[in-house]
Coordinates of C-alpha atoms in Angstrom, one line a residue:
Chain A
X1 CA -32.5 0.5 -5.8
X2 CA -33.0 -1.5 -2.8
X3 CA -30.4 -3.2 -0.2
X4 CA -30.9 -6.7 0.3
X5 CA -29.8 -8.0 3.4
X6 CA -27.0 -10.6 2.8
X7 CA -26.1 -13.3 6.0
X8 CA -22.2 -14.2 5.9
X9 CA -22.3 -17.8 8.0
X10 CA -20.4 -16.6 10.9
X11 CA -19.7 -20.5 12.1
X12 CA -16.2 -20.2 11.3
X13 CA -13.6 -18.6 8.8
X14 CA -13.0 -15.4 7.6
X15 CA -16.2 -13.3 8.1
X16 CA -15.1 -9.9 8.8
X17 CA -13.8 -10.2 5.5
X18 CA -16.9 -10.9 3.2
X19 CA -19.0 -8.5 5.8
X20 CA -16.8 -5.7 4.5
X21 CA -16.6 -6.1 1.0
X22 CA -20.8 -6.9 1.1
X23 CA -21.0 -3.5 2.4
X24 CA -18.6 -1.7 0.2
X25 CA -21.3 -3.6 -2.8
X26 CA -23.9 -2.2 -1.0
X27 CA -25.4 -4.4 1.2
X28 CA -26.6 -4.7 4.3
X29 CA -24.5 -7.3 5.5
X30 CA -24.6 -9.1 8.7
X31 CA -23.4 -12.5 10.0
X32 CA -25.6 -15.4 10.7
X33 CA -25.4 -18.5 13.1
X34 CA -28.1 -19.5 14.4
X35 CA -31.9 -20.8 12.4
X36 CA -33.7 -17.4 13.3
X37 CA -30.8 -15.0 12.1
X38 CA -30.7 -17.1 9.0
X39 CA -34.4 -17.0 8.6
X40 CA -34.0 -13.2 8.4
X41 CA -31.6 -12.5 5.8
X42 CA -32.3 -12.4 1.8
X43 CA -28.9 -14.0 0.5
X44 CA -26.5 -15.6 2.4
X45 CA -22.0 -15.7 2.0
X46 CA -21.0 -19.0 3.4
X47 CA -17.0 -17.8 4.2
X48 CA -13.5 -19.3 3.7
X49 CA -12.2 -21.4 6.4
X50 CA -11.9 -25.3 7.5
X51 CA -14.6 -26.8 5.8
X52 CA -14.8 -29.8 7.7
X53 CA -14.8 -27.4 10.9
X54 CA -17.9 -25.8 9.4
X55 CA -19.8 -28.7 8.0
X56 CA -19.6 -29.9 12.0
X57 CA -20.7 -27.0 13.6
X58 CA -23.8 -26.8 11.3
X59 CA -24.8 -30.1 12.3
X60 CA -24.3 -29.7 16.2
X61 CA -26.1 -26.4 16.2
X62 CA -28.7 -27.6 13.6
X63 CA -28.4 -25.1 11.2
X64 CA -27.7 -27.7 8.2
X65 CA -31.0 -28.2 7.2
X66 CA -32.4 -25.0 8.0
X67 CA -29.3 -24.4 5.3
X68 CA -30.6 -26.7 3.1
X69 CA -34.3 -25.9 2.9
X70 CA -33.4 -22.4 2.4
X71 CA -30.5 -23.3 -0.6
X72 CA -33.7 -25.9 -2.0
X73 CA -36.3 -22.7 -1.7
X74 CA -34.0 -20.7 -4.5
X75 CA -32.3 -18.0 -1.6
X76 CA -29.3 -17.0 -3.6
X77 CA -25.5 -18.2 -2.2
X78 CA -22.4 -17.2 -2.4
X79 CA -19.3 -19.9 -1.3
X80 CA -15.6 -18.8 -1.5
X81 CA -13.3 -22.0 -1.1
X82 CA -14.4 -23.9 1.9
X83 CA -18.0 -21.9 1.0
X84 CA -17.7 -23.8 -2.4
X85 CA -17.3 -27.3 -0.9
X86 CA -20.2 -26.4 1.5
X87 CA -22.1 -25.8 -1.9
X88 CA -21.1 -29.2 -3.7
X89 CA -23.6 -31.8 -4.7
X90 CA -20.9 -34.2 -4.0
X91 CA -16.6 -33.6 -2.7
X92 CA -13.8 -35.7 -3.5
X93 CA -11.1 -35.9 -0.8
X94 CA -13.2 -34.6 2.1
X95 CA -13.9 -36.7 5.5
X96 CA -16.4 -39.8 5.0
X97 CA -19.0 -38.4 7.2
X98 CA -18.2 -34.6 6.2
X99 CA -22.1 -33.2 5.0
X100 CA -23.1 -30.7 2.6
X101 CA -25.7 -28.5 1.5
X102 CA -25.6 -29.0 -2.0
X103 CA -26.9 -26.2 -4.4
X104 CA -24.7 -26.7 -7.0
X105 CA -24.2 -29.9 -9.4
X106 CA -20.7 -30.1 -9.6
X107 CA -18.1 -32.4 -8.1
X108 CA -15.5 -30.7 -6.0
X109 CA -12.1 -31.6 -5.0
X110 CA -11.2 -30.5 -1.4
X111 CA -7.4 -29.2 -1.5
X112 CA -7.3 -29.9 -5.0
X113 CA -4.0 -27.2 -5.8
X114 CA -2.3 -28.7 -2.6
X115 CA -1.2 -27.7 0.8
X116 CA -0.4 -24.0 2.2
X117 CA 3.3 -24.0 0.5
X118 CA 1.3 -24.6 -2.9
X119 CA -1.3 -21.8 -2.1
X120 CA -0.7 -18.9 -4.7
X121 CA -2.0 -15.6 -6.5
X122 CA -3.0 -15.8 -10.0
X123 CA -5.2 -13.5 -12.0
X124 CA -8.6 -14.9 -13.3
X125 CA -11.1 -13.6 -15.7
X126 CA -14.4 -14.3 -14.8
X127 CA -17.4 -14.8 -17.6
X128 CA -19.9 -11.9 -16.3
X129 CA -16.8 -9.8 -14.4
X130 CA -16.5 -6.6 -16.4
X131 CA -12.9 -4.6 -16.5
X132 CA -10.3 -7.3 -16.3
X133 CA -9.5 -10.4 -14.5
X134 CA -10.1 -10.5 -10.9
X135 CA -6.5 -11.4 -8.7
X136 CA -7.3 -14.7 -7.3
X137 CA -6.0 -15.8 -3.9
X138 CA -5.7 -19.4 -3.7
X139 CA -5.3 -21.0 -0.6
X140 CA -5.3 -24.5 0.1
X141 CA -8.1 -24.1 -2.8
X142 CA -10.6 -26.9 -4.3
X143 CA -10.9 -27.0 -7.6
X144 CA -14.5 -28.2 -9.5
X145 CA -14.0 -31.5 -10.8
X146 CA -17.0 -31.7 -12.7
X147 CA -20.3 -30.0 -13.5
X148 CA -23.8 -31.1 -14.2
X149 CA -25.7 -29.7 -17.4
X150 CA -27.3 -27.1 -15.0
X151 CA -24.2 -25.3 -14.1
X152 CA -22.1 -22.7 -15.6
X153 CA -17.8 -23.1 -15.5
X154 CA -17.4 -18.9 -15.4
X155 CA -13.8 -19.3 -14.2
X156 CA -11.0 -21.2 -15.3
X157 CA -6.9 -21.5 -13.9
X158 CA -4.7 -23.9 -15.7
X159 CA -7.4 -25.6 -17.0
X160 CA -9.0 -26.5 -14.1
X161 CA -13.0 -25.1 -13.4
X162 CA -12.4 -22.3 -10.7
X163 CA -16.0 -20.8 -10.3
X164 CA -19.4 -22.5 -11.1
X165 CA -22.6 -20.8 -11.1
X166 CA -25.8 -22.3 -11.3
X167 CA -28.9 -20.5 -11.2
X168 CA -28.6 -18.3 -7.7
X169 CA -25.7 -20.0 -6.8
X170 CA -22.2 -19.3 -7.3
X171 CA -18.8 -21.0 -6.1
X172 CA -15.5 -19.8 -6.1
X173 CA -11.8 -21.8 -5.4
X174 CA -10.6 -18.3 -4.8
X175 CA -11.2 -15.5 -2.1
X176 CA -12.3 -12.3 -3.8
X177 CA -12.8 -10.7 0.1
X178 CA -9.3 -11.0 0.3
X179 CA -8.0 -8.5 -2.3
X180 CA -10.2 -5.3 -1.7
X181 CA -11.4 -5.9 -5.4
X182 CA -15.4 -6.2 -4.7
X183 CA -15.9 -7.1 -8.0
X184 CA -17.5 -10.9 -7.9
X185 CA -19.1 -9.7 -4.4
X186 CA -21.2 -6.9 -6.3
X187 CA -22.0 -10.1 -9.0
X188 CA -23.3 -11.4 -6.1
X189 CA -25.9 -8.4 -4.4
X190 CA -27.1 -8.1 -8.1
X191 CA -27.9 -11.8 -8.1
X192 CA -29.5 -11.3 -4.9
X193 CA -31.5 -7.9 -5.7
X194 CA -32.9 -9.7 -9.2
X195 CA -34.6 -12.7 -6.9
X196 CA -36.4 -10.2 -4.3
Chain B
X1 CA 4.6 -5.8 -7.9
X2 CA 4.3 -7.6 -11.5
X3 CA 0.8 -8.7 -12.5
X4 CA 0.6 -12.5 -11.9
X5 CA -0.5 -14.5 -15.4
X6 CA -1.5 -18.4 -15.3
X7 CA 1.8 -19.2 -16.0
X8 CA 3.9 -17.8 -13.2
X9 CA 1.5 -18.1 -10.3
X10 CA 3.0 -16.3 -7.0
X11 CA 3.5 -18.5 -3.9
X12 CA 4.2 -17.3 -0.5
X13 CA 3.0 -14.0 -0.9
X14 CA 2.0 -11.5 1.9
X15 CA -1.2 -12.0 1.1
X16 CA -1.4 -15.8 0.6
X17 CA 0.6 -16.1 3.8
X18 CA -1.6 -14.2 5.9
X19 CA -4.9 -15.3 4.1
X20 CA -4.5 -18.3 5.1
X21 CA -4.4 -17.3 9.3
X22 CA -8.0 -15.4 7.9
X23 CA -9.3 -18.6 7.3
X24 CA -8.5 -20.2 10.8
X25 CA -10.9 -17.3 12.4
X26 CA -13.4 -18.6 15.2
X27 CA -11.6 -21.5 15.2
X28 CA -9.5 -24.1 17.8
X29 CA -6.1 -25.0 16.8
X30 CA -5.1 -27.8 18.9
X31 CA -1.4 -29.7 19.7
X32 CA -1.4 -33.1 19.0
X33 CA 1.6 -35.9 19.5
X34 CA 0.6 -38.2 17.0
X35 CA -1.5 -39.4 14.8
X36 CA -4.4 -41.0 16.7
X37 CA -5.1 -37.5 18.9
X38 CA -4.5 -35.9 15.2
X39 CA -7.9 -37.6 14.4
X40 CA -9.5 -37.1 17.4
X41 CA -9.2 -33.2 17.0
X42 CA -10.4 -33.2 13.4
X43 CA -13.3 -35.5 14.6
X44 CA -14.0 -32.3 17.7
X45 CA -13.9 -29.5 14.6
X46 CA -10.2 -28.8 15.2
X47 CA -9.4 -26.1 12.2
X48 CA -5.8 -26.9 12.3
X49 CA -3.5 -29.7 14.4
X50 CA 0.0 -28.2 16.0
X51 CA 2.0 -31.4 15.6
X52 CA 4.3 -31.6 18.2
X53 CA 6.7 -34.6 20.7
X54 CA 5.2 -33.2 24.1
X55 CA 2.8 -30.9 25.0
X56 CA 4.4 -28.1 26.7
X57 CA 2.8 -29.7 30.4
X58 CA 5.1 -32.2 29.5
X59 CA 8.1 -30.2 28.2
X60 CA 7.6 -28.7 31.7
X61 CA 7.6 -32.1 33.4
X62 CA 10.6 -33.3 32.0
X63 CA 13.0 -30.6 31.3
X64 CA 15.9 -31.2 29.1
X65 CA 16.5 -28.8 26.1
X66 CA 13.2 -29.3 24.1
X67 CA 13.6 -29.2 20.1
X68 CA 11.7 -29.5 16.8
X69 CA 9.7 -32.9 16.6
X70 CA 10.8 -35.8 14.8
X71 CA 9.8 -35.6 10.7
X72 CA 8.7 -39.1 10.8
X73 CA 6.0 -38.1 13.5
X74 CA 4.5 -34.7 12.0
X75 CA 4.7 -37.0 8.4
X76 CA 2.1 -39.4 10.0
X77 CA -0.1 -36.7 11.2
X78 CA -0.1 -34.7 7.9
X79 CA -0.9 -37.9 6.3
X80 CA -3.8 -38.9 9.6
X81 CA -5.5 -35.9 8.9
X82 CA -7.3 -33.7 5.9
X83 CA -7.0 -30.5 7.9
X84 CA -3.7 -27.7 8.3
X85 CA -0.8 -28.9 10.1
X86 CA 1.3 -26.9 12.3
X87 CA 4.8 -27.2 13.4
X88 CA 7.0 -25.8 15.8
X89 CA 10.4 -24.5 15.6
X90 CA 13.1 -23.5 18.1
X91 CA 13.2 -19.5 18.4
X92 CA 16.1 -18.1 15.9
X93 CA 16.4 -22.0 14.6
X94 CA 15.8 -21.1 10.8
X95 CA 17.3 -25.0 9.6
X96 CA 14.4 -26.6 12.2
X97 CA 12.4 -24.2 10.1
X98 CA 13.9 -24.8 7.2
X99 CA 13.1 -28.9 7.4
X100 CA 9.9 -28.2 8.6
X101 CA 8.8 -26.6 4.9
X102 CA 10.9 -29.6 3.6
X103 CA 8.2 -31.7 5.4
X104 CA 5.2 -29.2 4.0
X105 CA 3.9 -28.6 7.0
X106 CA 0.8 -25.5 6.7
X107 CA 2.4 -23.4 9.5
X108 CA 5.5 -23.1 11.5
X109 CA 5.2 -21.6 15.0
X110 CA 8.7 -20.5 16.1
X111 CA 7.9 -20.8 19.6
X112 CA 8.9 -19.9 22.9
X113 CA 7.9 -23.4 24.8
X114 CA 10.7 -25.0 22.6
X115 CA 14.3 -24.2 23.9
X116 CA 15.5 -21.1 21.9
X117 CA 18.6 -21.5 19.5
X118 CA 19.8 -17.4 19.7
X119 CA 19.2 -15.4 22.3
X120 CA 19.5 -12.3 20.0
X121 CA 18.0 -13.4 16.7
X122 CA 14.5 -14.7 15.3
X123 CA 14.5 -16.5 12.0
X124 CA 13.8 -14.4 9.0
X125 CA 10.2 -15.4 8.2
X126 CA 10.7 -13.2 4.7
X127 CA 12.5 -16.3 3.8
X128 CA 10.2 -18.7 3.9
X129 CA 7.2 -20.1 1.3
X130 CA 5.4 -21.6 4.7
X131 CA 3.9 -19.0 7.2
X132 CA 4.9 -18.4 10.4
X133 CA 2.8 -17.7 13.8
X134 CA 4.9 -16.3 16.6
X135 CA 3.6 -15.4 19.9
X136 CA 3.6 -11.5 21.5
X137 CA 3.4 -10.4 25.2
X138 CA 2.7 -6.5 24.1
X139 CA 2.8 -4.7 21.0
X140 CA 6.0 -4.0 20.2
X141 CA 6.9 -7.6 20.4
X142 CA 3.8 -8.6 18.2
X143 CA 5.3 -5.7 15.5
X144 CA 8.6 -6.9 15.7
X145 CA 7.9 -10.3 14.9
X146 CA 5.4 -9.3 11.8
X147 CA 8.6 -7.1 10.5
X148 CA 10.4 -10.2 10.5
X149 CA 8.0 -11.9 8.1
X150 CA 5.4 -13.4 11.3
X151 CA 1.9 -14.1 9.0
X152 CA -0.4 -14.3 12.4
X153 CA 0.1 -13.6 16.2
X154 CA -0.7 -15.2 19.3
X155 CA -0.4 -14.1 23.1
X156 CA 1.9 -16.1 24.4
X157 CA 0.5 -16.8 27.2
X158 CA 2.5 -19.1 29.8
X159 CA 1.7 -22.5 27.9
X160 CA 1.8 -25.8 30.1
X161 CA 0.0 -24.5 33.2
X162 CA -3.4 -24.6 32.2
X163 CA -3.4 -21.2 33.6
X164 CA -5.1 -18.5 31.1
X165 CA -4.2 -15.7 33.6
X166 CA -1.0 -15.1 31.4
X167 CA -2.8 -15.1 27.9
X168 CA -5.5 -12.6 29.6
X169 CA -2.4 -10.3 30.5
X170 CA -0.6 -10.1 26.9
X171 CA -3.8 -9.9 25.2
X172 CA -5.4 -7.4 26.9
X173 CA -1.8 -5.2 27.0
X174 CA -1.9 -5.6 23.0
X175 CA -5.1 -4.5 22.8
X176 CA -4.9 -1.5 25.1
X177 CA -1.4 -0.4 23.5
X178 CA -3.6 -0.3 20.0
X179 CA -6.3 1.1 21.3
X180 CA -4.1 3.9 22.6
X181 CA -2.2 4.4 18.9
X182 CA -5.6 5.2 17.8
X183 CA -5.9 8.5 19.8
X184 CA -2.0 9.7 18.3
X185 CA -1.6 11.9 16.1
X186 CA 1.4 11.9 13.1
X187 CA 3.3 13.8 15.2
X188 CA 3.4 11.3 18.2
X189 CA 3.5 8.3 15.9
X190 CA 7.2 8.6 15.4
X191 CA 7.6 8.6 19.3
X192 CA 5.3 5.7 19.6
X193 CA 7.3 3.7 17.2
X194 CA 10.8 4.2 18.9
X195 CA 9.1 3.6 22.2
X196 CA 7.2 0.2 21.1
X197 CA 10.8 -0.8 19.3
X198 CA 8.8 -1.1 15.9
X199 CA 9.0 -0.3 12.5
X200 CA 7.5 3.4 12.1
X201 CA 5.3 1.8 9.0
X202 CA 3.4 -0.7 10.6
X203 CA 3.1 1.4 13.9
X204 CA 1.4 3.7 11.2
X205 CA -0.5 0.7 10.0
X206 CA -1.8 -0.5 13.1
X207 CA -3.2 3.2 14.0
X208 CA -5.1 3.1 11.2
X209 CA -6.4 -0.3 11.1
X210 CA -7.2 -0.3 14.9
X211 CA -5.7 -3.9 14.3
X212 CA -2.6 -6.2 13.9
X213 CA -2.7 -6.5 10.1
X214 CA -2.9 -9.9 10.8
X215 CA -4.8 -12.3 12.9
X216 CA -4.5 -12.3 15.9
X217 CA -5.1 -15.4 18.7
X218 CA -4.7 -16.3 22.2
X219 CA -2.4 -19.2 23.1
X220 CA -1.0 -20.4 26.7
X221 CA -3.0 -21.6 29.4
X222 CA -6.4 -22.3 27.6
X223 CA -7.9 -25.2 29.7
X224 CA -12.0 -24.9 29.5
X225 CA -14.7 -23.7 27.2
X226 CA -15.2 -21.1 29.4
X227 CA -11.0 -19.7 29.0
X228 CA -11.8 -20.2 25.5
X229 CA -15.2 -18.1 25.4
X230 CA -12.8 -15.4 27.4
X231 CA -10.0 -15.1 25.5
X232 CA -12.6 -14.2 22.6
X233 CA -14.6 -11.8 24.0
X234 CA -11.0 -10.4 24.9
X235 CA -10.4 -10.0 21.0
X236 CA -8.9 -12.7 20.2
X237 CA -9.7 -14.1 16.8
X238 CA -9.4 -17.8 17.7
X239 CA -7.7 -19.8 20.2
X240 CA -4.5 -22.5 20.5
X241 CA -5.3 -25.2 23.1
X242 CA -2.1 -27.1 24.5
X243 CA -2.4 -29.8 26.6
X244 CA -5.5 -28.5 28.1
X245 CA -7.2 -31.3 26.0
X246 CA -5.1 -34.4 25.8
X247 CA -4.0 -33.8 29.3
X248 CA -7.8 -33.8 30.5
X249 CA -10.0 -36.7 31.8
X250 CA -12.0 -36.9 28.1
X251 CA -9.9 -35.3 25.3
X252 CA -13.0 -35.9 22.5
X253 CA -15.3 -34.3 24.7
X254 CA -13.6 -31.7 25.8
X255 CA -12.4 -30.8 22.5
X256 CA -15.7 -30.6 20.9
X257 CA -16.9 -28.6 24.0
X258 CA -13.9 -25.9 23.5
X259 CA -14.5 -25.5 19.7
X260 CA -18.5 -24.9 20.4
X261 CA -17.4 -22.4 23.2
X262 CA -15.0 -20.5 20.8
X263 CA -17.6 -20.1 17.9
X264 CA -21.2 -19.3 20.2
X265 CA -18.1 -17.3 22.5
X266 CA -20.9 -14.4 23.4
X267 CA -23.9 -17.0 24.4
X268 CA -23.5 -18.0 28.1
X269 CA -25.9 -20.8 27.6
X270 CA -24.2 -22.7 25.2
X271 CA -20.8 -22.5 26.9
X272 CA -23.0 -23.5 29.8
X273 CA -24.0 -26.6 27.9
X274 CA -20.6 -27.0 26.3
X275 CA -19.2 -27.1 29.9
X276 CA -20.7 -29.6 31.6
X277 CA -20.1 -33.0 32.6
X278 CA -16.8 -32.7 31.0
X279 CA -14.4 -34.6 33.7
X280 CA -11.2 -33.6 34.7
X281 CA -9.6 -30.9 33.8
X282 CA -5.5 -30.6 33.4
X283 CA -4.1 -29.9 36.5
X284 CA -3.0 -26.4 36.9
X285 CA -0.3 -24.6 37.8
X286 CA 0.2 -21.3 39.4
X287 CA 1.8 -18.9 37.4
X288 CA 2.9 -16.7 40.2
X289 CA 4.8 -19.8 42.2
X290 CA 6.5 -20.5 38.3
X291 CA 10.5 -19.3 39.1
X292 CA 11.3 -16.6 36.5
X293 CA 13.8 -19.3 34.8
X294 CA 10.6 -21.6 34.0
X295 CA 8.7 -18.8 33.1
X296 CA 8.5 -19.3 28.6
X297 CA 6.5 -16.3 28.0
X298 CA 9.9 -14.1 28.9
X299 CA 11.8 -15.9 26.0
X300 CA 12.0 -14.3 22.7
X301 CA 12.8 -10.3 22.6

């Protein structure tokens, strides 16, 4: 079985995190920042954190469409919360000139559960996730508005689409690399190892 | 703990609590007093505004007893802004803390630069939905706080002086005092603990972890891309500017320049690039001509 090398965008956000649980899936994980560490890597985590931070620093260091050539090309992705904005054709709620990379055809609400006060823990079962739902940590999450005819709703919470997947692409609200489960991240290196 | 189901989702949680801190890593938390410089450090890639009266230069300045911010200001700044909002508290204040989850702010700081309310007591963070930040001069303080319910540590620093020589102290002494918990044994755990005035557990913890288990930042004195850059390659996990920015010739600029610094924090050339041509800086103070009475890294126990 190989091991695919898997970037986590290292811009901002919690990348310690996903690095750990990609190596506890068996990947070699490593994080990216700049257009020739990206260039090097055969999946890619983009992290939890401020998306509007993120979206910024990809555009000052010109790694958006370096991003964006490599999402178009088919490299698989993998977007927890702020990730899964990143990943939206179009957001609802964000900043007027916040950019992203697309990948997915879904609309996504930025904050959609609320503010930190409202952030909670709920389990989740995922479509594809064997051995019980996964415990989802929500935290100042989105939540997936709409979907195109292309993508999958694998996850819902209180009737509200939690994690999209479309093709090599996949979004979650919640943050898996949070909970030690590595579940959804070994989803993920599969997805990665079947496009190599 | 009971197995969560759709229907009785769990707020406040350890985890959701400090999560969220895990999600402000690499990034610039900046203090704002209102809502126009609220904008101005979301526009600069601010992850998270501290909404506050006066920036602790200012607090210095003018003296007085300084307090928690007037609700109708942090209101307009939650509402200004699409990013975290951060409030403070006075030290042991738990009704300042108390109005400030009222007001759903994203974090409280209980914090040293305000004017504390007990000179014996924190607040019990335990009782709180809304996480809590404290700031740490050493280990033991930095425990004592997360036993109390803290969700994320900073240094302390010695905020208002644009002077990082503080911050570079309490940082480097908590990571020295972990990095020497991870040579103990069991046996000298227990020692460790009663000398570092912290819970046995978490001493335990931290030992194992060769961490805080939760994020840790630098605050206090942060005035350049460059004291930014430092403070990260020091360990920290992100940084709190003061009034190093709206006390500085060009806030934007130098606000963009300070978050750039903090996430390329090991590449000299672009906190080269991020450092010039950026106009004033504050105007510093020496920490070492501060009388002991003006020094607010010694409050809090």
């Amino acid at each position: 079985m190989s091991t695919p090398t898997i970037g986590v965008l290292a811009l901002q956000g919690d990348v310690r995190e996903h690095l750990v649980a990609l190596a506890a899936a068996d990947a070699l994980a490593r994080p990216v920042r700049r257009p020739e560490e990206l260039a090097e890597v055969d999946g890619l985590v983009i992290p939890g954190g401020e998306s509007t931070t993120m979206s910024k620093l990809a555009v000052v260091f010109g790694m958006l469409e370096p991003l964006r050539e490599r999402v178009r090309a088919g490299m698989p992705v993998y977007g927890t919360c702020a990730g899964m904005i990143m990943l939206a054709d179009k957001i609802l709620d964000g900043r007027e000139d916040q950019e992203t990379l697309g990948g997915i055809d879904m609309i996504v609400r930025r904050n959609a559960f609320g503010r930190q006060n409202e952030s909670f823990e709920a389990s989740v079962e995922v479509a594809g996730i064997e051995g019980g739902p996964v415990e989802g940590v929500f935290i100042r999450a989105p939540w997936v508005e709409s979907v195109g005819g292309a993508a999958d709703v694998i996850a819902t919470y209180d009737g509200h689409a939690v994690a999209v997947r479309q093709g090599n692409v996949l979004a979650t609200s919640f943050h898996p690399e949070l909970t030690g489960d590595h579940r959804v991240h070994a989803l993920f290196v599969e997805m990665v190892r079947a496009a190599q | 703990m009971s197995t969560p189901t759709p229907q009785h989702p769990e707020t406040g949680t350890a985890r959701v609590k400090r999560g969220m801190a895990e999600q402000l890593k690499g990034g610039v938390i900046m203090d704002v007093v209102n809502a126009e410089q609220a904008k101005i450090a979301e526009d600069a890639g601010a992850v998270a505004v501290m909404a506050l009266e006066r920036v602790p230069a200012d607090i210095r300045k003018d003296g007085g007893v300084a307090r928690m911010s007037d609700p109708n200001m942090i209101e307009e700044i939650i509402g200004a802004v699409s990013i975290p909002v951060m409030a403070k508290s006075r030290i042991g204040h738990f009704v300042e803390a108390q109005v400030l989850q009222s007001l759903g702010v994203d974090y409280i700081d209980e914090s040293e630069v305000l004017t504390p309310a007990d000179e014996i007591n924190h607040s019990d963070k335990w009782a709180f939905t809304t996480p809590f930040v404290c700031g740490a001069t050493n280990l033991g303080e930095a425990l004592r706080r997360i036993a109390e319910g803290a969700a994320m540590i900073r240094s302390k620093g010695e905020a208002g002086t644009g002077n990082v020589v503080e911050a570079v102290r309490h940082l480097r002494q908590i990571k020295n005092e972990i990095a020497k918990l991870r040579g103990f044994d069991n046996n000298e755990l227990y020692a460790a603990a009663k000398e570092l005035r912290a819970p046995y557990e978490l001493v335990k913890e931290v030992a194992e972890l060769g961490k805080l288990p939760v994020v840790l930042f630098s605050a206090g004195g942060v005035a350049t891309p460059a004291d930014a850059a430092l403070m990260r390659q020091l360990g920290a996990e992100g940084v709190f500017v003061g009034s190093g920015i709206f006390k500085s010739g060009d806030p934007a600029k130098r606000a963009a320049a300070i978050v750039k610094a903090t996430t390329f924090y090991d590449d000299p050339k672009i906190i080269a690039d991020a450092s010039r041509n950026l106009g004033e800086a504050m105007v510093g103070i020496n920490c070492d001509t501060l009388p002991e009475a003006e020094r607010y890294a010694n409050r809090g126990w």
